[in-house]
PDB file of C-alpha atoms and ligand atoms in Angstrom:
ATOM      1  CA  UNK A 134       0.534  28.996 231.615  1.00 91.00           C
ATOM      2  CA  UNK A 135       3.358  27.026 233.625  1.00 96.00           C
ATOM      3  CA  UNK A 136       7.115  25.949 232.314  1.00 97.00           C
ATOM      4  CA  UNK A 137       7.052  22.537 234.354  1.00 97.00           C
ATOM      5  CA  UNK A 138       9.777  19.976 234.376  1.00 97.00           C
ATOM      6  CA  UNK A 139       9.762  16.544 232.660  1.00 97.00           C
ATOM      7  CA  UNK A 140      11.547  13.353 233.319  1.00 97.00           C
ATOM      8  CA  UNK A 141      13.945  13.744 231.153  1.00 97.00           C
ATOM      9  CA  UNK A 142      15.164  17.259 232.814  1.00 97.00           C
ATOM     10  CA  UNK A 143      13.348  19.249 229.341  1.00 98.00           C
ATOM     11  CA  UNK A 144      10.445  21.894 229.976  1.00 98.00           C
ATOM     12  CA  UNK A 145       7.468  21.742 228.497  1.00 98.00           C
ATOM     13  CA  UNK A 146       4.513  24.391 228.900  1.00 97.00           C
ATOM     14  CA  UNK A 147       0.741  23.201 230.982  1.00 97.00           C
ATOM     15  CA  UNK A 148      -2.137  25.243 230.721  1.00 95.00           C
ATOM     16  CA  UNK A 149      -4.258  24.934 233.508  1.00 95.00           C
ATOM     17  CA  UNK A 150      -7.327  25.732 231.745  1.00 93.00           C
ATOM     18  CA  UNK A 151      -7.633  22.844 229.680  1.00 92.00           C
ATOM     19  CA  UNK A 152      -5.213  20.975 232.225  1.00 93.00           C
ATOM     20  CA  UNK A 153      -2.643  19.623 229.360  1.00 95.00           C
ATOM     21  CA  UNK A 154       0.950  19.888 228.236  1.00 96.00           C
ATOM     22  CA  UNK A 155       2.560  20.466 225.021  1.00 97.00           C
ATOM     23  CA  UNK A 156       4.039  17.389 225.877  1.00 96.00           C
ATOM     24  CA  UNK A 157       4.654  13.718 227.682  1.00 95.00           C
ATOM     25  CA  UNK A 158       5.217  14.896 231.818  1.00 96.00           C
ATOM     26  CA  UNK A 159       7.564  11.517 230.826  1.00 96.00           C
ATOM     27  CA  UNK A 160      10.140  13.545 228.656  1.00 97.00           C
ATOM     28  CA  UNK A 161       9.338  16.339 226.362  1.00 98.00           C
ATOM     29  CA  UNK A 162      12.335  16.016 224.402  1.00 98.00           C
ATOM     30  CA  UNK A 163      12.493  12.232 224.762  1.00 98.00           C
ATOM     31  CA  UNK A 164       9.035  11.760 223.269  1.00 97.00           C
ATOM     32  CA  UNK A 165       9.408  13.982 220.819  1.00 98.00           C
ATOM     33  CA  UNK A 166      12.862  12.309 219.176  1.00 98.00           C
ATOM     34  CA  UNK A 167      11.009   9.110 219.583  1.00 98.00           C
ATOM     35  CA  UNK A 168       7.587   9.822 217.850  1.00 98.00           C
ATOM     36  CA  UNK A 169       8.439  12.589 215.444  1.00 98.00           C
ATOM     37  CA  UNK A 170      12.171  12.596 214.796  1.00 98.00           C
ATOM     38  CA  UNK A 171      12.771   8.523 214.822  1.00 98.00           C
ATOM     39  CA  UNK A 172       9.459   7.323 213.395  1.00 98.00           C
ATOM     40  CA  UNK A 173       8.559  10.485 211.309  1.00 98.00           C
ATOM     41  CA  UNK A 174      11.353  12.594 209.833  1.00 98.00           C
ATOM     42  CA  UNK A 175      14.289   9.304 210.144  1.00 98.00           C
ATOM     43  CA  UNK A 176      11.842   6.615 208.709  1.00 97.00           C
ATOM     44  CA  UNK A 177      11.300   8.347 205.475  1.00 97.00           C
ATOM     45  CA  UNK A 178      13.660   7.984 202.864  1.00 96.00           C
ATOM     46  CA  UNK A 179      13.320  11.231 200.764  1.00 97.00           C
ATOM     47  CA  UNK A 180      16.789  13.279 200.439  1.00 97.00           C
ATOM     48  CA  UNK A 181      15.150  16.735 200.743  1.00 97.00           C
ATOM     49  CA  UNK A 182      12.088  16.117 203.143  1.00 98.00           C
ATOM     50  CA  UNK A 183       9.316  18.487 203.168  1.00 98.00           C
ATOM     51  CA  UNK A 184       7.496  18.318 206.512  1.00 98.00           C
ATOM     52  CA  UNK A 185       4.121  19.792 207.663  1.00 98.00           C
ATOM     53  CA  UNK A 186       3.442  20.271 211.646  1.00 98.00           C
ATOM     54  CA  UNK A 187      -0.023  20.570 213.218  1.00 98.00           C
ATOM     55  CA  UNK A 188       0.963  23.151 216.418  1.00 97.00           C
ATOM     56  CA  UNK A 189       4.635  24.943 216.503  1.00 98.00           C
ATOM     57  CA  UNK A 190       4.010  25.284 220.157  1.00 98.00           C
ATOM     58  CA  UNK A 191       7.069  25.610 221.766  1.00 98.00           C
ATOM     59  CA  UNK A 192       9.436  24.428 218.178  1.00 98.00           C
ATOM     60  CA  UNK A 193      10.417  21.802 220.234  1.00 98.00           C
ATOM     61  CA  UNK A 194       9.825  19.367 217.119  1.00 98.00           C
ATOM     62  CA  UNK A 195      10.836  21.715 214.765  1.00 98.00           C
ATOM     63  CA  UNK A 196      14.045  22.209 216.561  1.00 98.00           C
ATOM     64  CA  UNK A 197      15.126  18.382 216.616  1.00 98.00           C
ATOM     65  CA  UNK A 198      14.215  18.285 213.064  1.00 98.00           C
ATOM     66  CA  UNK A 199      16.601  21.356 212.229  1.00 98.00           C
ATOM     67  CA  UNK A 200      19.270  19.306 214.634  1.00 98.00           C
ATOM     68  CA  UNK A 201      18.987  15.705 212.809  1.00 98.00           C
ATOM     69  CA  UNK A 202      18.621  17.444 209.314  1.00 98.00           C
ATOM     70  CA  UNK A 203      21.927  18.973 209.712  1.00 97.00           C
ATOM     71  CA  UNK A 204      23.333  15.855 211.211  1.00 97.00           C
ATOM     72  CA  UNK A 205      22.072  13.760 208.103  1.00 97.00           C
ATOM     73  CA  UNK A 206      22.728  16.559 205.469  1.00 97.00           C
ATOM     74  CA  UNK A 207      18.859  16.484 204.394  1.00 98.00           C
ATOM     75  CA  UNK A 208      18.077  19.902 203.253  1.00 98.00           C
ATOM     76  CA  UNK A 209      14.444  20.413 204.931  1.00 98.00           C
ATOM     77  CA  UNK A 210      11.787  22.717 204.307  1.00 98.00           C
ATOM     78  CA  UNK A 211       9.424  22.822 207.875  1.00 98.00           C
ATOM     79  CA  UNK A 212       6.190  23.827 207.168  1.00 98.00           C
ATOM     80  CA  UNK A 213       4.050  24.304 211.060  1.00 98.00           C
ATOM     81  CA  UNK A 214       0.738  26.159 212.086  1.00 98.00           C
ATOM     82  CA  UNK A 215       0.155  27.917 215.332  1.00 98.00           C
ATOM     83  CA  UNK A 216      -2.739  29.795 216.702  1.00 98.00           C
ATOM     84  CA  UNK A 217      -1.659  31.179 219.474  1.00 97.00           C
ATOM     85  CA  UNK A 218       1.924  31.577 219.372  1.00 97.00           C
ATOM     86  CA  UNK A 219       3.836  31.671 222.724  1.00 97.00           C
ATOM     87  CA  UNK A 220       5.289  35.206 223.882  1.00 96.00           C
ATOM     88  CA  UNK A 221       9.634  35.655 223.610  1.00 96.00           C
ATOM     89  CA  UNK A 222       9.133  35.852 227.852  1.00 96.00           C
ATOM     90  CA  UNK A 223       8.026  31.883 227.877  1.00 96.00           C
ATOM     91  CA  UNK A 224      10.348  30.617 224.898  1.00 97.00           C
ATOM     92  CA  UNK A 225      13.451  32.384 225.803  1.00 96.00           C
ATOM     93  CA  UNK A 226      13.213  30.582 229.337  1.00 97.00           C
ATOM     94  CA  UNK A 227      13.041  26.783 227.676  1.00 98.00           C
ATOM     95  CA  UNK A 228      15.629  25.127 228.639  1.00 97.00           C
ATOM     96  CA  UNK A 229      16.087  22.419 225.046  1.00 98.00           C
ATOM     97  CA  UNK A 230      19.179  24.163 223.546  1.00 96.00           C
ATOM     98  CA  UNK A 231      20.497  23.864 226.683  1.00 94.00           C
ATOM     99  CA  UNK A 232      20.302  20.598 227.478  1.00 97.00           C
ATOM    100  CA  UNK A 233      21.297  19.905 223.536  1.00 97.00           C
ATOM    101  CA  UNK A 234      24.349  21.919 222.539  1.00 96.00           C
ATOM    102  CA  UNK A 235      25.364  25.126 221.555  1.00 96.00           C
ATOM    103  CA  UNK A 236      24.910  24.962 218.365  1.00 96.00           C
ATOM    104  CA  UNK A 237      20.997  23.786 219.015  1.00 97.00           C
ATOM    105  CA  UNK A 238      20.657  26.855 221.101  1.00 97.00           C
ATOM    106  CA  UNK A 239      21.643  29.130 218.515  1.00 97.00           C
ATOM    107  CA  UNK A 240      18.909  27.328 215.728  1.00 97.00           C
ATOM    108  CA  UNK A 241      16.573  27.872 218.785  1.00 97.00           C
ATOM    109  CA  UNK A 242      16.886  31.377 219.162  1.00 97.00           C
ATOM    110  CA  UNK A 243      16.780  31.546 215.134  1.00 98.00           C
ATOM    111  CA  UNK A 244      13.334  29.343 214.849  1.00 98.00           C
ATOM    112  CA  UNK A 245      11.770  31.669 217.017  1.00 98.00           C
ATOM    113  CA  UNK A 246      13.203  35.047 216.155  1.00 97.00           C
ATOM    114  CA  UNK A 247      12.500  34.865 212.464  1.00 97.00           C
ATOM    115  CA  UNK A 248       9.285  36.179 210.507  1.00 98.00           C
ATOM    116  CA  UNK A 249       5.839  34.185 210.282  1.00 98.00           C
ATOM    117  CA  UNK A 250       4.384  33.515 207.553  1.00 97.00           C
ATOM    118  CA  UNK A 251       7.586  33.443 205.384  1.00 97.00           C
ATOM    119  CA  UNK A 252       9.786  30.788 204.319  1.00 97.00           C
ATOM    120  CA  UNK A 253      13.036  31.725 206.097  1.00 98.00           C
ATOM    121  CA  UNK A 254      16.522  30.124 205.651  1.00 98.00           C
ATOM    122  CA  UNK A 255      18.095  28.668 209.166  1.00 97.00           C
ATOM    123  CA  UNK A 256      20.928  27.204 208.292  1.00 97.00           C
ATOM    124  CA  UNK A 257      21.980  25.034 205.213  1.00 97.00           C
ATOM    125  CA  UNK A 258      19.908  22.126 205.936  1.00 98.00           C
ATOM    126  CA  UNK A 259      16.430  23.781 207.291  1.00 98.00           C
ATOM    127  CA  UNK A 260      14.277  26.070 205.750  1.00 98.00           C
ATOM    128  CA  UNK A 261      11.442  27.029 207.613  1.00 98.00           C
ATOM    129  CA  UNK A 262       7.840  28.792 207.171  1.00 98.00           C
ATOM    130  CA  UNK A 263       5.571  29.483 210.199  1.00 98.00           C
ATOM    131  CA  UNK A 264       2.349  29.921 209.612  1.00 98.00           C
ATOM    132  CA  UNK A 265       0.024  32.160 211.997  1.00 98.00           C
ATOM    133  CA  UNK A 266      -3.070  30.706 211.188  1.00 98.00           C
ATOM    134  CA  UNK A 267      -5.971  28.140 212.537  1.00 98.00           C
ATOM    135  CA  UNK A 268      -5.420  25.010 211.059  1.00 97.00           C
ATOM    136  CA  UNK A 269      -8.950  24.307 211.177  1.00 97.00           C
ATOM    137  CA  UNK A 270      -9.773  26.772 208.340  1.00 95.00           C
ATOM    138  CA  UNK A 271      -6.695  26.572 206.798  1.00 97.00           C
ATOM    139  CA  UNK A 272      -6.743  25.891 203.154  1.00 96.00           C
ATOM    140  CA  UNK A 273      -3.770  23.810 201.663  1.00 95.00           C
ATOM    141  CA  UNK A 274      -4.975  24.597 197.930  1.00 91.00           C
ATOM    142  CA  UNK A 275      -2.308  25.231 195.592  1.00 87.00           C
ATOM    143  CA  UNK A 276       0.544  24.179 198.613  1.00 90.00           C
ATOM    144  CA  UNK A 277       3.611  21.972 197.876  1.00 91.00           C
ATOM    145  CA  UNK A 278       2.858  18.450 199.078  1.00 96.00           C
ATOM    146  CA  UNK A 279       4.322  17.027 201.805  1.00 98.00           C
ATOM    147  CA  UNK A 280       6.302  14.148 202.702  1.00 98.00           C
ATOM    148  CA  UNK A 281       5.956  13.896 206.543  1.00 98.00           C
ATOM    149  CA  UNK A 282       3.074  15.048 208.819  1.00 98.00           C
ATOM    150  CA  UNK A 283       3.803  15.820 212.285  1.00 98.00           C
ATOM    151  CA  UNK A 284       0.179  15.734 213.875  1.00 98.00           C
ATOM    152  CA  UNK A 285       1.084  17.301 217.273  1.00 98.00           C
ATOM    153  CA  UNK A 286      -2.314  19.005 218.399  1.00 98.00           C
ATOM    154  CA  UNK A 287      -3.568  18.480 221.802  1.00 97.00           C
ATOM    155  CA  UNK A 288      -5.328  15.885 222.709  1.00 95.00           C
ATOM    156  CA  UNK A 289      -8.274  14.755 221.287  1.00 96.00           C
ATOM    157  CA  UNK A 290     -10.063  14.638 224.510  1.00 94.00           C
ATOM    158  CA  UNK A 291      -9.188  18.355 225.452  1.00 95.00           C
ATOM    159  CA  UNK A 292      -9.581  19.331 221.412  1.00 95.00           C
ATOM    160  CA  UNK A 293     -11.814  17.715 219.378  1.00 96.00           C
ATOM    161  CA  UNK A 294     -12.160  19.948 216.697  1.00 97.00           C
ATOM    162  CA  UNK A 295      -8.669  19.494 216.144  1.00 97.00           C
ATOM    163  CA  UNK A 296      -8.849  15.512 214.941  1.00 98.00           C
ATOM    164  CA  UNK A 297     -11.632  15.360 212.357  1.00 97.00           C
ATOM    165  CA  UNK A 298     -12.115  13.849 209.149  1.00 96.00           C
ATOM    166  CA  UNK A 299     -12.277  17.681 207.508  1.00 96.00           C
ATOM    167  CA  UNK A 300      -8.873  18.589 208.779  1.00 97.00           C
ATOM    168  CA  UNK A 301      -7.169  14.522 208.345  1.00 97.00           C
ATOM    169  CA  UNK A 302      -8.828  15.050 204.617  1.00 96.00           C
ATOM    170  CA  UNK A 303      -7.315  18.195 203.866  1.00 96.00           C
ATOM    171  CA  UNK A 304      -4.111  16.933 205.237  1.00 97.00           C
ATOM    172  CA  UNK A 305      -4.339  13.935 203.298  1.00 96.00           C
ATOM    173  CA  UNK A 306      -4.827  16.004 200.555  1.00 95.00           C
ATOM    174  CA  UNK A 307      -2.026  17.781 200.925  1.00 97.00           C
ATOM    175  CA  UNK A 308       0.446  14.341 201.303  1.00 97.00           C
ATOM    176  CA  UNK A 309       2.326  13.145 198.463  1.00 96.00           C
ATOM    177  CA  UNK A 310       1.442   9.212 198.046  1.00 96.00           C
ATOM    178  CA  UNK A 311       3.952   7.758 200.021  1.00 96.00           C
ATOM    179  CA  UNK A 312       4.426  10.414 202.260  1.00 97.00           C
ATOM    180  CA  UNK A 313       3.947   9.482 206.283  1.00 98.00           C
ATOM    181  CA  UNK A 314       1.907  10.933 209.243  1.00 98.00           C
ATOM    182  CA  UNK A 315       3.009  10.064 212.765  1.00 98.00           C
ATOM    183  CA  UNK A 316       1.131  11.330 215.980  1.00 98.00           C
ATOM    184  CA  UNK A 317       1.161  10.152 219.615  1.00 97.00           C
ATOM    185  CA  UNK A 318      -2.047   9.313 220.018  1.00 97.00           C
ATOM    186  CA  UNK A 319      -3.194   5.771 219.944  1.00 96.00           C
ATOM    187  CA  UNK A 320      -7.023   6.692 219.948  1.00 96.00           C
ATOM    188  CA  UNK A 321      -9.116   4.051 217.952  1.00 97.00           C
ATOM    189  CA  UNK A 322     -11.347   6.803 216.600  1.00 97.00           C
ATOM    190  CA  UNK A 323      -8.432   8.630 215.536  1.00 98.00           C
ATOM    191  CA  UNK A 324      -6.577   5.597 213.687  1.00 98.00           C
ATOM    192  CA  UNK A 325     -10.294   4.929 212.001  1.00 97.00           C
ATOM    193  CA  UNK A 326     -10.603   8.441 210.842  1.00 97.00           C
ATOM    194  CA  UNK A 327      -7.085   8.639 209.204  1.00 97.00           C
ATOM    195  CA  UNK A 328      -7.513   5.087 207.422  1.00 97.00           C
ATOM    196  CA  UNK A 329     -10.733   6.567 205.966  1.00 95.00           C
ATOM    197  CA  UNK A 330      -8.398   9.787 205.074  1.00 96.00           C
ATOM    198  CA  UNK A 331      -6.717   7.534 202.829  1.00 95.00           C
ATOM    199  CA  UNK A 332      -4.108   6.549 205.005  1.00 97.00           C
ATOM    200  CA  UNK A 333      -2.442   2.453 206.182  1.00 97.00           C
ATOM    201  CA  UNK A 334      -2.200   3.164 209.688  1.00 97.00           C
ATOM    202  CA  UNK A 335      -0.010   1.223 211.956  1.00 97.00           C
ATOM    203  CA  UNK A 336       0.012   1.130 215.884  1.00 98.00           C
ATOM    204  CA  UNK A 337       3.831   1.258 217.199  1.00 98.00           C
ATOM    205  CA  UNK A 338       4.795   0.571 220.685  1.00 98.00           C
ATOM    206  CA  UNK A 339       4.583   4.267 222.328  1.00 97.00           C
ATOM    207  CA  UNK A 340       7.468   6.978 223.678  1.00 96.00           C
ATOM    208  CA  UNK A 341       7.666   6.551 227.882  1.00 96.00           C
ATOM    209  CA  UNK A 342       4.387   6.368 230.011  1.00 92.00           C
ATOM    210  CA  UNK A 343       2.467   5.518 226.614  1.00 94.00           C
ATOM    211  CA  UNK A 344       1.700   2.182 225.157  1.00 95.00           C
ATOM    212  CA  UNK A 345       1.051   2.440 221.530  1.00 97.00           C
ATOM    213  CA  UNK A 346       1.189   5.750 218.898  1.00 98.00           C
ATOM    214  CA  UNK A 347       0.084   5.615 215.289  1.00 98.00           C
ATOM    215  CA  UNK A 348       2.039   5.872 212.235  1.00 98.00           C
ATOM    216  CA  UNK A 349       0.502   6.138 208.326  1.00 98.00           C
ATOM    217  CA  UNK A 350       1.331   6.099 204.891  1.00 98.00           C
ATOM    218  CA  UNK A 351      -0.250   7.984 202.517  1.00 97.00           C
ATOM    219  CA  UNK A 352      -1.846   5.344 200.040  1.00 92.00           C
ATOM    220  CA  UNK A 353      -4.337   6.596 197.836  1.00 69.00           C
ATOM    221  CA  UNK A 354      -6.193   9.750 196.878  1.00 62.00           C
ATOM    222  CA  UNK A 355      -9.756   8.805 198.052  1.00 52.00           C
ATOM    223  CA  UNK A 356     -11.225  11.711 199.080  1.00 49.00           C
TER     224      UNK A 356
HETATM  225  C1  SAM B 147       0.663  19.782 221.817  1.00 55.15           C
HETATM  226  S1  SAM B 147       0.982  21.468 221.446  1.00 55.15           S
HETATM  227  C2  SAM B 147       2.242  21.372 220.211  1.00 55.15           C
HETATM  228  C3  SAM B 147       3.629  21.128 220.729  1.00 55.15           C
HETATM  229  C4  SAM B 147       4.657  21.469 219.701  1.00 55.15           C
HETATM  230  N1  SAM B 147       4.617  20.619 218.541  1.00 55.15           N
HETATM  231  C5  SAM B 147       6.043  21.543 220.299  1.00 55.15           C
HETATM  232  O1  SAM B 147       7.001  20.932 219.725  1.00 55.15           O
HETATM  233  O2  SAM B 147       6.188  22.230 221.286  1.00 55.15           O
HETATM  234  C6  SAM B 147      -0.420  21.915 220.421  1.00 55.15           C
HETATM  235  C7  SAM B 147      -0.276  23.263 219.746  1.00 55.15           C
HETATM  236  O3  SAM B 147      -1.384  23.452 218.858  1.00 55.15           O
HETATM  237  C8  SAM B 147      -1.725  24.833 218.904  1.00 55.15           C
HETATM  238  N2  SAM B 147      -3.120  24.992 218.400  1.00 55.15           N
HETATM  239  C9  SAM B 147      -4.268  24.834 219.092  1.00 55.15           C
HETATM  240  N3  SAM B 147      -5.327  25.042 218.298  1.00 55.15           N
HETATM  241  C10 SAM B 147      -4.851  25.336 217.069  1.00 55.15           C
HETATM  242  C11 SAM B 147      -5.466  25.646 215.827  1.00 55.15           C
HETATM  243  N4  SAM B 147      -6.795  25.672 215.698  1.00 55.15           N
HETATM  244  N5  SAM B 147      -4.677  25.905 214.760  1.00 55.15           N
HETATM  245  C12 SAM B 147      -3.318  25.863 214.868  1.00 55.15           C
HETATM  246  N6  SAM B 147      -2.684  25.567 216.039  1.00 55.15           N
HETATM  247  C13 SAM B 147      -3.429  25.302 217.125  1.00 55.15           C
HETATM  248  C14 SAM B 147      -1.579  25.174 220.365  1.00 55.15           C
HETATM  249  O4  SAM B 147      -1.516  26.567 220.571  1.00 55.15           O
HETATM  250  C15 SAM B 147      -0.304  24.434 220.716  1.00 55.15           C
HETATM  251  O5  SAM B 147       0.821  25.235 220.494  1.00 55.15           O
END
């Protein structure tokens, strides 16, 4: 596991092994404001969002959320799964609160010092439960729907089993009607899947280095 550089001047972490980032080598923190903060958490309208991510990974996402959710006075509850969380010796040497602000640094520190597995209260505007789990037997039964879906796995070339119809229809599931799912890939087969998930996808033009990523809205409970 290596902290790289990205355009933009942010980290991000590449495994060797599989040979992927957690994010675009374009701009980890620029891709991530422009697929999952603009399109995702901005686009939809609800007051008090409640948002479901596929991967914590670093918390890069879940830090911008926490950042724009204070600056809009939404008061957000963060839902994210992780695996394989990353050890306090890789996080604490990620450079996004610094290049953000203070203040970011400090919700930083918070996301990833606090209990999994818990809903925990960061700050007025972000409340946030992580769950140590694999999201591929993870039940949603019984959970409070959500309004926006951060699908943030890796790729579906490097993890398939991450981007099937039994995960999108639990997911879907899981989404209130009207409630959106953004992701950066563009993949045909995964646009397909989620439309027969119950989902109106959309292609939008892609973050840096990509051409296209896919947005949908949660239509109707097909499955
Ligand atoms: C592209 S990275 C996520 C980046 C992250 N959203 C961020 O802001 O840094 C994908 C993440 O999915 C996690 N992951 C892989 N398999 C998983 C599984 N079966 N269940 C839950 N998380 C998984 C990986 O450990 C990794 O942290």
């Amino acid at each position: 596991m290596q902290i790289i550089n990205t355009s933009d001047g942010s980290h991000t972490i590449y495994l060797p092994e599989i040979e992927e980032q957690y994010h675009s080598v374009n701009g980890a923190i620029t891709e991530s404001n422009y697929v999952y903060i603009d399109r995702g958490f901005k686009y939809h309208p609800a007051k008090n969002p409640v948002i479901f991510e596929a991967g914590f990974g670093t918390g890069l996402n879940c830090l911008l959320t926490a950042v724009e959710a204070e600056k809009e006075k939404r008061k957000t509850l963060y839902f994210t799964i992780e695996k394989f969380p990353l050890s306090k010796t890789i996080t604490s040497q990620l450079n996004f609160g610094l290049l953000i602000s203070p203040k970011a640094q400090t919700l930083f520190n918070q996301i990833h010092d606090c209990i999994w597995n818990e809903v925990v209260t960061i700050s007025d505007y972000f409340s946030l439960k992580k769950i140590k789990a694999d999201l591929i037997d993870f039940s949603f039964e019984g959970h409070k729907k959500f309004d926006v879906i951060y699908f943030d796995a890796f790729g579906p070339d490097k993890q398939p089993d991450m981007w099937t119809p039994l995960i999108f229809n639990k997911i879907s599931k899981a989404t209130e009607i009207g409630g959106i799912l953004v992701t950066y890939s563009a993949k045909g087969e995964v646009r397909r899947q989620l439309t027969a998930s119950g989902f109106k996808m959309e292609r939008l033009p892609g973050p840096p280095g990509k051409n296209q990523m896919l947005r949908g809205i949660k239509k109707e409970a097909k499955i």
